[in-house]
Amino acid sequence: MRFYLQKVGFYVVAIWAAITINFVIPRLMPGNPVDVIISKMGAAGQTVTPQTRHAIEVALGGGSGPWWQQYGAYLANLAHGDLGVSLVAYPEKVSTVIGQALPWTIALVGLATVISFIIGIGLGTFAGWKRGSWLDNLIPVTTMFQAVPYFWLALILLLLLSRVVQWFPFAGGYDVNSGLMPGFSLQFVGSALYYGFLPALTIVLSSIGGWMLGMRNMMVSTLSEDYIVTAEAKGLKPSRVRMTYAARNAVLPSLSGFAISLGFVVAGSIVTEQVFSYPGIGQLLFSAVSNNDYALMQGVFLVISLSVLAANLVVDVLYGLIDPRTRAR
């Protein structure tokens, strides 16, 4: 119990630090979103008064007074789920804009990350168990895809599968021309899977080699341990030695990396989403940076930070359940 309380206490402090840094950084950045809106209003011939400026500052979540008063107001707004107003989608709230893009990224990047992890760990287990086999010799090919930049691999797949053979669409998250509305209908889900196949394939191909190589090397190292030799000497079945004794211990380092990957699922794959014009968090963050939408940037960074911390907390707890030795430290 002490082990789990220490972990929870550490992550509570980490969440507070992430929230505080998220408060400080936008206020140190040059520029002002209020000035951006006022300049646009002036270009459109609208009259801007001091009252108009104050109303825009309030709408965008800006505050006046000492920093501790602003910090207190920021925490109070955060407790109510108020992240301010987005400049890109003005007058929509940041929480609403993020809530619309988040399911797309979780569905695409989350599913692709889990698939690549499962396949990579499975293939790496057998590659390490059967060293020198054809599967072991396949690893350099898979790592080659990992070395290729995301955008280059995405452009190649887009050219071959969308332009040359025209099997898949080249942009978007679903077929907007057919009048589909986002929901849980069979037609919309099928369209979303069809449009998300190429972006997901890009992520899987570029990440599966790392999982496979890491698991293969850990399997080779684990198979030389004394307890593996003892298990084999006892006459246990090879399948039990491979899965219960070797793979269970070899997968532990990969779980930490998987936790970080799951946390960054929320961040999305900015380059991949840009290439395929996919309506996820990555594209939203790019749009926020391009338009100096500090409130939206702040909200996206906060969601990413909290998701990474939450994923690491879950895996730390699972790590303690899988390997009891960690709880004794």
PDB file of N, CA and C in Angstrom, residues 243-281:
ATOM      1  N   MET A 243       6.715 -17.950 -22.453  1.00  0.00           N
ATOM      2  CA  MET A 243       5.731 -16.938 -22.099  1.00  0.00           C
ATOM      3  C   MET A 243       5.757 -16.566 -20.623  1.00  0.00           C
ATOM      4  N   THR A 244       5.771 -17.569 -19.737  1.00  0.00           N
ATOM      5  CA  THR A 244       5.657 -17.307 -18.301  1.00  0.00           C
ATOM      6  C   THR A 244       6.955 -16.789 -17.695  1.00  0.00           C
ATOM      7  N   TYR A 245       8.085 -17.323 -18.132  1.00  0.00           N
ATOM      8  CA  TYR A 245       9.361 -16.959 -17.519  1.00  0.00           C
ATOM      9  C   TYR A 245      10.125 -15.917 -18.332  1.00  0.00           C
ATOM     10  N   ALA A 246      10.218 -16.109 -19.636  1.00  0.00           N
ATOM     11  CA  ALA A 246      11.036 -15.212 -20.452  1.00  0.00           C
ATOM     12  C   ALA A 246      10.278 -13.952 -20.870  1.00  0.00           C
ATOM     13  N   ALA A 247       9.166 -14.112 -21.567  1.00  0.00           N
ATOM     14  CA  ALA A 247       8.455 -12.962 -22.119  1.00  0.00           C
ATOM     15  C   ALA A 247       7.892 -12.057 -21.020  1.00  0.00           C
ATOM     16  N   ARG A 248       7.440 -12.638 -19.932  1.00  0.00           N
ATOM     17  CA  ARG A 248       6.843 -11.834 -18.862  1.00  0.00           C
ATOM     18  C   ARG A 248       7.855 -10.864 -18.275  1.00  0.00           C
ATOM     19  N   ASN A 249       9.108 -11.304 -18.142  1.00  0.00           N
ATOM     20  CA  ASN A 249      10.141 -10.415 -17.605  1.00  0.00           C
ATOM     21  C   ASN A 249      10.739  -9.520 -18.687  1.00  0.00           C
ATOM     22  N   ALA A 250      10.824 -10.015 -19.913  1.00  0.00           N
ATOM     23  CA  ALA A 250      11.423  -9.223 -20.984  1.00  0.00           C
ATOM     24  C   ALA A 250      10.534  -8.053 -21.408  1.00  0.00           C
ATOM     25  N   VAL A 251       9.232  -8.163 -21.194  1.00  0.00           N
ATOM     26  CA  VAL A 251       8.324  -7.127 -21.656  1.00  0.00           C
ATOM     27  C   VAL A 251       8.274  -5.924 -20.722  1.00  0.00           C
ATOM     28  N   LEU A 252       8.819  -6.037 -19.512  1.00  0.00           N
ATOM     29  CA  LEU A 252       8.700  -4.955 -18.532  1.00  0.00           C
ATOM     30  C   LEU A 252       9.273  -3.626 -19.026  1.00  0.00           C
ATOM     31  N   PRO A 253      10.495  -3.586 -19.594  1.00  0.00           N
ATOM     32  CA  PRO A 253      10.980  -2.281 -20.100  1.00  0.00           C
ATOM     33  C   PRO A 253      10.110  -1.711 -21.207  1.00  0.00           C
ATOM     34  N   SER A 254       9.527  -2.580 -22.020  1.00  0.00           N
ATOM     35  CA  SER A 254       8.674  -2.096 -23.106  1.00  0.00           C
ATOM     36  C   SER A 254       7.393  -1.469 -22.582  1.00  0.00           C
ATOM     37  N   LEU A 255       6.927  -1.926 -21.400  1.00  0.00           N
ATOM     38  CA  LEU A 255       5.711  -1.356 -20.829  1.00  0.00           C
ATOM     39  C   LEU A 255       5.895   0.112 -20.486  1.00  0.00           C
ATOM     40  N   SER A 256       7.083   0.481 -20.015  1.00  0.00           N
ATOM     41  CA  SER A 256       7.340   1.891 -19.707  1.00  0.00           C
ATOM     42  C   SER A 256       7.269   2.737 -20.975  1.00  0.00           C
ATOM     43  N   GLY A 257       7.889   2.243 -22.046  1.00  0.00           N
ATOM     44  CA  GLY A 257       7.802   2.956 -23.311  1.00  0.00           C
ATOM     45  C   GLY A 257       6.390   3.010 -23.852  1.00  0.00           C
ATOM     46  N   PHE A 258       5.636   1.933 -23.626  1.00  0.00           N
ATOM     47  CA  PHE A 258       4.249   1.898 -24.073  1.00  0.00           C
ATOM     48  C   PHE A 258       3.408   2.914 -23.310  1.00  0.00           C
ATOM     49  N   ALA A 259       3.725   3.113 -22.027  1.00  0.00           N
ATOM     50  CA  ALA A 259       3.001   4.100 -21.231  1.00  0.00           C
ATOM     51  C   ALA A 259       3.202   5.498 -21.797  1.00  0.00           C
ATOM     52  N   ILE A 260       4.439   5.822 -22.143  1.00  0.00           N
ATOM     53  CA  ILE A 260       4.711   7.133 -22.724  1.00  0.00           C
ATOM     54  C   ILE A 260       4.002   7.275 -24.070  1.00  0.00           C
ATOM     55  N   SER A 261       4.015   6.202 -24.866  1.00  0.00           N
ATOM     56  CA  SER A 261       3.349   6.236 -26.169  1.00  0.00           C
ATOM     57  C   SER A 261       1.848   6.452 -26.013  1.00  0.00           C
ATOM     58  N   LEU A 262       1.238   5.769 -25.023  1.00  0.00           N
ATOM     59  CA  LEU A 262      -0.189   5.954 -24.791  1.00  0.00           C
ATOM     60  C   LEU A 262      -0.494   7.374 -24.346  1.00  0.00           C
ATOM     61  N   GLY A 263       0.392   7.924 -23.500  1.00  0.00           N
ATOM     62  CA  GLY A 263       0.179   9.295 -23.069  1.00  0.00           C
ATOM     63  C   GLY A 263       0.220  10.271 -24.226  1.00  0.00           C
ATOM     64  N   PHE A 264       1.140  10.045 -25.145  1.00  0.00           N
ATOM     65  CA  PHE A 264       1.274  10.942 -26.287  1.00  0.00           C
ATOM     66  C   PHE A 264       0.272  10.636 -27.393  1.00  0.00           C
ATOM     67  N   VAL A 265      -0.582   9.630 -27.179  1.00  0.00           N
ATOM     68  CA  VAL A 265      -1.672   9.387 -28.132  1.00  0.00           C
ATOM     69  C   VAL A 265      -2.529  10.643 -28.255  1.00  0.00           C
ATOM     70  N   VAL A 266      -2.753  11.315 -27.125  1.00  0.00           N
ATOM     71  CA  VAL A 266      -3.577  12.514 -27.129  1.00  0.00           C
ATOM     72  C   VAL A 266      -2.935  13.617 -27.954  1.00  0.00           C
ATOM     73  N   ALA A 267      -1.589  13.641 -27.960  1.00  0.00           N
ATOM     74  CA  ALA A 267      -0.898  14.655 -28.747  1.00  0.00           C
ATOM     75  C   ALA A 267      -1.099  14.431 -30.234  1.00  0.00           C
ATOM     76  N   GLY A 268      -1.410  13.182 -30.595  1.00  0.00           N
ATOM     77  CA  GLY A 268      -1.595  12.875 -31.996  1.00  0.00           C
ATOM     78  C   GLY A 268      -0.277  12.834 -32.740  1.00  0.00           C
ATOM     79  N   SER A 269      -0.356  12.623 -34.000  1.00  0.00           N
ATOM     80  CA  SER A 269       0.803  12.654 -34.881  1.00  0.00           C
ATOM     81  C   SER A 269       0.635  13.855 -35.795  1.00  0.00           C
ATOM     82  N   ILE A 270       1.285  14.959 -35.417  1.00  0.00           N
ATOM     83  CA  ILE A 270       1.039  16.233 -36.089  1.00  0.00           C
ATOM     84  C   ILE A 270       1.349  16.133 -37.579  1.00  0.00           C
ATOM     85  N   VAL A 271       2.507  15.549 -37.909  1.00  0.00           N
ATOM     86  CA  VAL A 271       2.905  15.482 -39.318  1.00  0.00           C
ATOM     87  C   VAL A 271       1.947  14.588 -40.103  1.00  0.00           C
ATOM     88  N   THR A 272       1.624  13.416 -39.538  1.00  0.00           N
ATOM     89  CA  THR A 272       0.726  12.496 -40.236  1.00  0.00           C
ATOM     90  C   THR A 272      -0.650  13.116 -40.438  1.00  0.00           C
ATOM     91  N   GLU A 273      -1.182  13.776 -39.422  1.00  0.00           N
ATOM     92  CA  GLU A 273      -2.490  14.403 -39.547  1.00  0.00           C
ATOM     93  C   GLU A 273      -2.459  15.560 -40.539  1.00  0.00           C
ATOM     94  N   GLN A 274      -1.316  16.249 -40.636  1.00  0.00           N
ATOM     95  CA  GLN A 274      -1.207  17.321 -41.606  1.00  0.00           C
ATOM     96  C   GLN A 274      -1.194  16.782 -43.033  1.00  0.00           C
ATOM     97  N   VAL A 275      -0.445  15.695 -43.251  1.00  0.00           N
ATOM     98  CA  VAL A 275      -0.346  15.128 -44.596  1.00  0.00           C
ATOM     99  C   VAL A 275      -1.713  14.649 -45.078  1.00  0.00           C
ATOM    100  N   PHE A 276      -2.456  13.999 -44.190  1.00  0.00           N
ATOM    101  CA  PHE A 276      -3.745  13.425 -44.576  1.00  0.00           C
ATOM    102  C   PHE A 276      -4.919  14.348 -44.263  1.00  0.00           C
ATOM    103  N   SER A 277      -4.635  15.571 -43.783  1.00  0.00           N
ATOM    104  CA  SER A 277      -5.698  16.520 -43.402  1.00  0.00           C
ATOM    105  C   SER A 277      -6.695  15.853 -42.465  1.00  0.00           C
ATOM    106  N   TYR A 278      -6.176  15.146 -41.494  1.00  0.00           N
ATOM    107  CA  TYR A 278      -7.022  14.403 -40.561  1.00  0.00           C
ATOM    108  C   TYR A 278      -7.443  15.327 -39.416  1.00  0.00           C
ATOM    109  N   PRO A 279      -8.722  15.350 -39.046  1.00  0.00           N
ATOM    110  CA  PRO A 279      -9.229  16.332 -38.073  1.00  0.00           C
ATOM    111  C   PRO A 279      -8.958  15.951 -36.614  1.00  0.00           C
ATOM    112  N   GLY A 280      -7.685  15.815 -36.240  1.00  0.00           N
ATOM    113  CA  GLY A 280      -7.333  15.419 -34.881  1.00  0.00           C
ATOM    114  C   GLY A 280      -6.643  16.525 -34.111  1.00  0.00           C
ATOM    115  N   ILE A 281      -6.108  16.163 -32.944  1.00  0.00           N
ATOM    116  CA  ILE A 281      -5.440  17.125 -32.075  1.00  0.00           C
ATOM    117  C   ILE A 281      -4.183  17.681 -32.731  1.00  0.00           C
TER     118      ILE A 281
END
